[in-house]
Coordinates of C-alpha atoms in Angstrom, one line a residue:
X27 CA 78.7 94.2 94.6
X28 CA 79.7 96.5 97.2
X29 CA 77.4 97.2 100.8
X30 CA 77.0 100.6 101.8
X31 CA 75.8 99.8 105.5
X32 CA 73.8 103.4 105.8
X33 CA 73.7 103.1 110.0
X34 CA 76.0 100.8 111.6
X35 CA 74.4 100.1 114.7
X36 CA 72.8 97.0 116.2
X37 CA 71.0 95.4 113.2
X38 CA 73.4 97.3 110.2
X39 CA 76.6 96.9 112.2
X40 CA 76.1 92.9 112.3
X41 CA 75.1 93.0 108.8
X42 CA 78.0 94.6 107.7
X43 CA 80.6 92.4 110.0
X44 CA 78.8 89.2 109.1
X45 CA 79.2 90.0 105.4
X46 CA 82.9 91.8 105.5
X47 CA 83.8 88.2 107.6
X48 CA 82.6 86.4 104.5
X49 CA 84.1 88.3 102.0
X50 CA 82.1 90.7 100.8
X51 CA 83.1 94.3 99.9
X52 CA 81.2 96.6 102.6
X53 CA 81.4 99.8 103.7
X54 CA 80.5 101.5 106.9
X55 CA 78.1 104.8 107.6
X56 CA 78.4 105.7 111.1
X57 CA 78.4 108.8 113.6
X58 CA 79.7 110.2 116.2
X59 CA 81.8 108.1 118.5
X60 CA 80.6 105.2 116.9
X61 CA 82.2 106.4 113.5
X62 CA 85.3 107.4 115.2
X63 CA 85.7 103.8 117.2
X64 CA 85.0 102.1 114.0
X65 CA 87.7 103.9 112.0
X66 CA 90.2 103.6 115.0
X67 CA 89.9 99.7 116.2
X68 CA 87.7 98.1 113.4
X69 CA 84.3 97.0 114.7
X70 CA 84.2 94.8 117.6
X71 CA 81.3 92.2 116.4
X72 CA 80.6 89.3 119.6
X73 CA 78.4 86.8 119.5
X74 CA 77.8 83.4 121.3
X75 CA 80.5 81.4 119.8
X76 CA 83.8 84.2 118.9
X77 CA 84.7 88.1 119.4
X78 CA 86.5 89.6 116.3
X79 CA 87.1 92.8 115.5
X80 CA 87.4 93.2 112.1
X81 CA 88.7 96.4 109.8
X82 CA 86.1 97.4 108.2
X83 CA 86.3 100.9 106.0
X84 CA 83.4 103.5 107.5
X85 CA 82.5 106.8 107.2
X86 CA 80.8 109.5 108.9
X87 CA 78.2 110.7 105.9
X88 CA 77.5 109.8 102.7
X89 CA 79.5 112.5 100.5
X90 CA 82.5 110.9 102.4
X91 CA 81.5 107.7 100.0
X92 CA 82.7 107.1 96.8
X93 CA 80.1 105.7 95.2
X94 CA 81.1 102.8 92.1
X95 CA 78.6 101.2 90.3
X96 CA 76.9 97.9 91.4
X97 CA 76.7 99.7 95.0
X98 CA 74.1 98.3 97.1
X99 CA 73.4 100.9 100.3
X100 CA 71.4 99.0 103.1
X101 CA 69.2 101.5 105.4
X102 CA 69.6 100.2 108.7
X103 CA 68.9 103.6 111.0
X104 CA 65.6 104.1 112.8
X105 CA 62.2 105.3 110.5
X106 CA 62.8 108.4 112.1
X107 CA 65.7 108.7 110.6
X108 CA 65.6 107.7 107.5
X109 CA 64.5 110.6 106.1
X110 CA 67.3 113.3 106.5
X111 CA 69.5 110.2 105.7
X112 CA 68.0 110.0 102.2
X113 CA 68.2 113.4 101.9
X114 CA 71.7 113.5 102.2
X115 CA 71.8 110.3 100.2
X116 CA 70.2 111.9 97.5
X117 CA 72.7 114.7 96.8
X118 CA 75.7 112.4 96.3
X119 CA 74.7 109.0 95.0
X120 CA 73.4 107.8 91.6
X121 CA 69.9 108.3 91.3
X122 CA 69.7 104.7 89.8
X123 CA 72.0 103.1 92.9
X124 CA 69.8 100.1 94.4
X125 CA 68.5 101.4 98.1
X126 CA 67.5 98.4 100.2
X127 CA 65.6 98.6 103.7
X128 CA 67.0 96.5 106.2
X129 CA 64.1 97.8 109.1
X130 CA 61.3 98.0 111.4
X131 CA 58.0 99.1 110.0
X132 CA 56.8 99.6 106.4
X133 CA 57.3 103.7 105.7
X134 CA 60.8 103.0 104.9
X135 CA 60.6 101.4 101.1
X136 CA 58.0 104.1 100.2
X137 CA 60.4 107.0 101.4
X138 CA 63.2 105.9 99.4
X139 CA 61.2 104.8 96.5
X140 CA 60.3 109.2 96.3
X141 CA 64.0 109.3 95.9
X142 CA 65.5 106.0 94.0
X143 CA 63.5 104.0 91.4
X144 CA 65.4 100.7 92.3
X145 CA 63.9 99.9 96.3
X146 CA 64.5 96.6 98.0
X147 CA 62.4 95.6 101.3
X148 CA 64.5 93.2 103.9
X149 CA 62.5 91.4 106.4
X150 CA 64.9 91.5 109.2
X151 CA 64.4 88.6 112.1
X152 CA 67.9 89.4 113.9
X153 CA 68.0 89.4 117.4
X154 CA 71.0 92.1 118.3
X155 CA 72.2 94.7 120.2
X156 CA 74.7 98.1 120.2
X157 CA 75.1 99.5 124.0
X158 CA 78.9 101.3 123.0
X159 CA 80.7 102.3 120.4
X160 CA 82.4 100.1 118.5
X161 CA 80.7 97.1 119.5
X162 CA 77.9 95.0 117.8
X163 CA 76.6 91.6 119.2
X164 CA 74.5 89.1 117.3
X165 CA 72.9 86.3 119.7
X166 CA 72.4 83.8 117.1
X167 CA 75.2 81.5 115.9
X168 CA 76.1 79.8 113.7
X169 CA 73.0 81.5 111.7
X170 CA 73.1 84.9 112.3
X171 CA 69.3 85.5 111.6
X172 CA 67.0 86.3 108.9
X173 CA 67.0 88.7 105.6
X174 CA 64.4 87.6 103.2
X175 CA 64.2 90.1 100.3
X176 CA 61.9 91.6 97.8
X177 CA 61.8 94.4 95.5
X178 CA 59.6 97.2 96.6
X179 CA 56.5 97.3 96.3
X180 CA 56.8 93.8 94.6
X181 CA 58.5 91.8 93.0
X182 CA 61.8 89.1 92.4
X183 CA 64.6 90.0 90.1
X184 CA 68.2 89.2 89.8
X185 CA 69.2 92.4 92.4
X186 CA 66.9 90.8 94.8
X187 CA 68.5 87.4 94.5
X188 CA 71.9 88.4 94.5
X189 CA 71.4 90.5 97.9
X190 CA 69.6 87.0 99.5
X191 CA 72.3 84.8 97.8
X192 CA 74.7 87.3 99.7
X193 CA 73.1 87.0 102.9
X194 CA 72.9 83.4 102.8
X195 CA 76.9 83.6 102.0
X196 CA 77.5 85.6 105.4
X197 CA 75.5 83.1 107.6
X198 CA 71.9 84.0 107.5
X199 CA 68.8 82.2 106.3
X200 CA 67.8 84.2 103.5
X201 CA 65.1 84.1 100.7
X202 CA 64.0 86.4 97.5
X203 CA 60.4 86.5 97.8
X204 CA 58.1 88.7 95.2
X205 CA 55.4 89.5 98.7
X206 CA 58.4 90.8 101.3
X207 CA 56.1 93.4 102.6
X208 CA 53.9 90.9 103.8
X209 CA 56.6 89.8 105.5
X210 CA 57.3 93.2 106.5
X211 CA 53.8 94.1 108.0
X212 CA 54.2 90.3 109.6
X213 CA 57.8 91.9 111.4
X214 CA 55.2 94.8 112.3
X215 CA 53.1 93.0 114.5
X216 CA 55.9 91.5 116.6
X217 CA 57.2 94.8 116.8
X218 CA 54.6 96.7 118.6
X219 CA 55.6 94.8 121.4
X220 CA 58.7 97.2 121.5
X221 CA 57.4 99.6 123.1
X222 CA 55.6 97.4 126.0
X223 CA 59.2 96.4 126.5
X224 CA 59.7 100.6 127.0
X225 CA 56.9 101.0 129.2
X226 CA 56.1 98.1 131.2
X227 CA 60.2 96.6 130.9
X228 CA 60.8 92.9 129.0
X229 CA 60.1 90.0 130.1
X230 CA 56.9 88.5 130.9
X231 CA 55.2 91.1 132.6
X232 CA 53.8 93.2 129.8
X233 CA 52.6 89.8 127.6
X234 CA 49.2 90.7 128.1
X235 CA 49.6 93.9 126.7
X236 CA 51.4 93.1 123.9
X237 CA 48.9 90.9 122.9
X238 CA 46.2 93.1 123.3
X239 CA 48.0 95.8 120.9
X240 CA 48.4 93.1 118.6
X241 CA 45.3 92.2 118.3
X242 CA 44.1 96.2 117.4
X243 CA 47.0 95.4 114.7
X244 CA 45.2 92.5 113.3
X245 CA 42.3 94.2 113.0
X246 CA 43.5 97.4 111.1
X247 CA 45.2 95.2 108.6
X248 CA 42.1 93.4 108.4
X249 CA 40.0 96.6 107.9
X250 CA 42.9 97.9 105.2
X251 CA 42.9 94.7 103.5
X252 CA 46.6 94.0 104.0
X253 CA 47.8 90.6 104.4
X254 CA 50.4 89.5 106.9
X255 CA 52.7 87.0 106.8
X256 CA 55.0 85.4 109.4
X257 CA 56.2 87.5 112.1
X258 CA 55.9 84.4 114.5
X259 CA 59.4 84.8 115.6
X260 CA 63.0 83.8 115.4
X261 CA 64.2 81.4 113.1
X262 CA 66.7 80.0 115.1
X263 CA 67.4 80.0 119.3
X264 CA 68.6 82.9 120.8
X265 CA 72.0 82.5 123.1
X266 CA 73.6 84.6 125.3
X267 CA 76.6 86.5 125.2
X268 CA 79.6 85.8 128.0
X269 CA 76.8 84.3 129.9
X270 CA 75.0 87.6 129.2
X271 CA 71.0 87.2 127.8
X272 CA 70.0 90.2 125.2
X273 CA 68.3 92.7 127.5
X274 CA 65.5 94.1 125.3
X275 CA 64.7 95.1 121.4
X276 CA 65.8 98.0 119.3
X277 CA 63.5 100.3 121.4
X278 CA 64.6 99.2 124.5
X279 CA 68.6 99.8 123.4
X280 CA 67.2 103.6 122.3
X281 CA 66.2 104.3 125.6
X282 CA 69.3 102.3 127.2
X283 CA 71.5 104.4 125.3
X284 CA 69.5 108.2 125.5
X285 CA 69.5 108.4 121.9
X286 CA 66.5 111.1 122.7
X287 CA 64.4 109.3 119.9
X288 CA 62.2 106.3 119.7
X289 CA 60.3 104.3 116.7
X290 CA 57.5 104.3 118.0
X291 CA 55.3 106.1 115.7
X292 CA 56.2 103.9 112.9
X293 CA 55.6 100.8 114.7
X294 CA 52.7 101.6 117.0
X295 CA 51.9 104.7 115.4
X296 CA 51.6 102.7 111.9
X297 CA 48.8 100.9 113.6
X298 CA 47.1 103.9 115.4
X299 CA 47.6 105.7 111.5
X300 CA 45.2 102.6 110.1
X301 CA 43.0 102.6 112.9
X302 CA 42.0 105.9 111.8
X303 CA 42.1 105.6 108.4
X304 CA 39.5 102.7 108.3
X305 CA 37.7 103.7 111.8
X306 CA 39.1 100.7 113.8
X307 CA 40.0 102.0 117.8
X308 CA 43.3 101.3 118.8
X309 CA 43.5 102.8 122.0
X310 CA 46.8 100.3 123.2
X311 CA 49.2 101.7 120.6
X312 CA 48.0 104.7 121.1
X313 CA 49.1 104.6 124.5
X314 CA 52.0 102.8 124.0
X315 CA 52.7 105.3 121.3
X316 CA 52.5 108.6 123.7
X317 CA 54.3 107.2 126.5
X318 CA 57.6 105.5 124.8
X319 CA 57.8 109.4 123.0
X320 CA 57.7 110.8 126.0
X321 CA 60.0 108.6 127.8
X322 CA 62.0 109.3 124.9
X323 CA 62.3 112.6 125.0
X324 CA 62.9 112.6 128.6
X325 CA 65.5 110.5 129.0
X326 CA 63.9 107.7 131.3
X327 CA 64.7 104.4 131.5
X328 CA 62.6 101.5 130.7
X329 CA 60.2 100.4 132.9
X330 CA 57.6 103.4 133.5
X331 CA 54.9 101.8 135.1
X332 CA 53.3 98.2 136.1
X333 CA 50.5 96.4 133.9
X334 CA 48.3 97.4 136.5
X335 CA 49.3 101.1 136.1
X336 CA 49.4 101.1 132.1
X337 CA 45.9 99.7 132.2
X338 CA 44.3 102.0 134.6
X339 CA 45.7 104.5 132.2
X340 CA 44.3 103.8 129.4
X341 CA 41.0 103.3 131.7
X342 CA 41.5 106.9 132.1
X343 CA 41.7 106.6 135.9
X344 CA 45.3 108.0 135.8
X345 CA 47.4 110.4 133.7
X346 CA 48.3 109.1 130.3

């Protein structure tokens, strides 16, 4: 079994090192200066206890891959990504080649299951981070993190043990479970705190918030009748790097790094989408939504306003 790591960045890049570490045949899909820092140096992977950089084959695009058969490719870009990546996934690889979906949110699995009839969800508890190319950090040791796996929309078979049998082999706690997408939509309510760590910055400050737009995501699920499991955080303690904590989430790393693009409206937005589906308000994601696309788009930094500000805002006493 060969692993196509389809975006090599914070969460696909430590996959991929973690598994070539362990022996594992894995290939790299990167961009940009990322790609070109990878196929230089190898990929720089640091993490509380070692710093390796290890030789990893990558390429910049899929029709650079020769695909074999028994290829696993692993979806690790941002939801609003994964879209023109399957696209160009489409035109070169077997149409029966197993997809998997190591992300945020739950739009992934149904957009490659349009494409490919064998679709794999990944629960992904992995607390990570790429600031420069080249360089991926993991802040859990010796267990990397967590990638239970399921086949899409349900399901256990053999593929699905095999991948969580390989995780478990390159250090993470790993199960095959038939319901992953309850796991999945469990992930999703941890993760609309992603973008309160845009808007308000991490830490503590934005805790109340965060809470209240998880509770409008209980309630849609409720009001959908979709049942969430887990999401009630890491499975093992988080260490810093160097003496370095982890700054902030995925989202906050978008912003950190101007990628231009955020998640939001697959994390947040999934919840806002529900609310109006089955006539539950969720005027906190909706927020949270708007603002981390606009901070997006122009290039700020996180930390946009106070609690006190963000509220009054969605009061309407100040511009949204």
């Amino acid at each position: 079994m060969r692993f196509v790591v389809y975006g090599a960045g914070a969460v696909g890049g430590v996959i991929g090192a973690r598994l070539f570490q362990h022996g594992h045949d894995v290939t790299l899909i990167a961009r940009g200066a990322h790609h070109e820092a990878v196929r230089d140096g190898g990929l720089r992977l640091d993490t509380p206890d070692e710093s390796v950089t290890l030789p990893i084959p990558v390429a910049d695009r899929p029709a650079k891959v020769t695909f074999r058969p028994g290829d696993v490719v692993l979806l690790a870009m941002k939801t609003q990504d994964t879209l023109p990546a399957l696209t160009e996934l489409a035109a070169v690889a077997p149409p029966d080649i197993v997809v998997a979906s190591a992300q945020n949110g739950v739009e992934n699995e149904r957009l490659a299951l349009r494409r490919f009839p064998r679709v794999y969800g990944v629960c992904v508890l992995l607390p990570s981070a790429f600031l420069e190319p080249g360089v991926v950090q993991a802040y859990q040791a010796p267990r990397t993190g967590g990638l239970d796996v399921g086949r899409y929309p349900d399901g256990v078979d053999g593929t699905a043990e095999s991948l969580a049998a390989a995780f478990a082999d390159a250090t993470f706690a790993a199960e095959a479970r038939p319901d992953v997408m309850r796991y999945k939509y469990g992930k999703l309510l941890m993760n609309l705190g992603n973008a309160v760590e845009v808007v308000i910055g991490p830490g503590e400050r934005g805790a109340d918030i965060a809470r209240l737009a998880r509770e409008e995501g209980e309630a849609c699920l409720r009001a959908a009748g979709i049942d969430a499991l887990g999401g009630g955080g890491m499975p093992f303690q988080v260490r810093p790097i160097r003496g370095r904590a982890r700054g902030g989430g995925s989202s906050y790393q978008s912003l950190r790094r101007g990628t231009g693009t955020i998640e939001a409206d697959y994390l947040n937005g999934e919840i806002v989408l529900l609310g109006r589906e089955h006539g539950v308000p969720t005027p906190v994601n909706d927020l949270l939504r708007r603002l981390a696309n606009r901070m997006a788009h122009e290039g700020l930094q996180p930390g946009l306003m106070t609690p006190e500000e963000f509220m009054a805002a969605l009061d309407g006493s100040a511009p949204g």
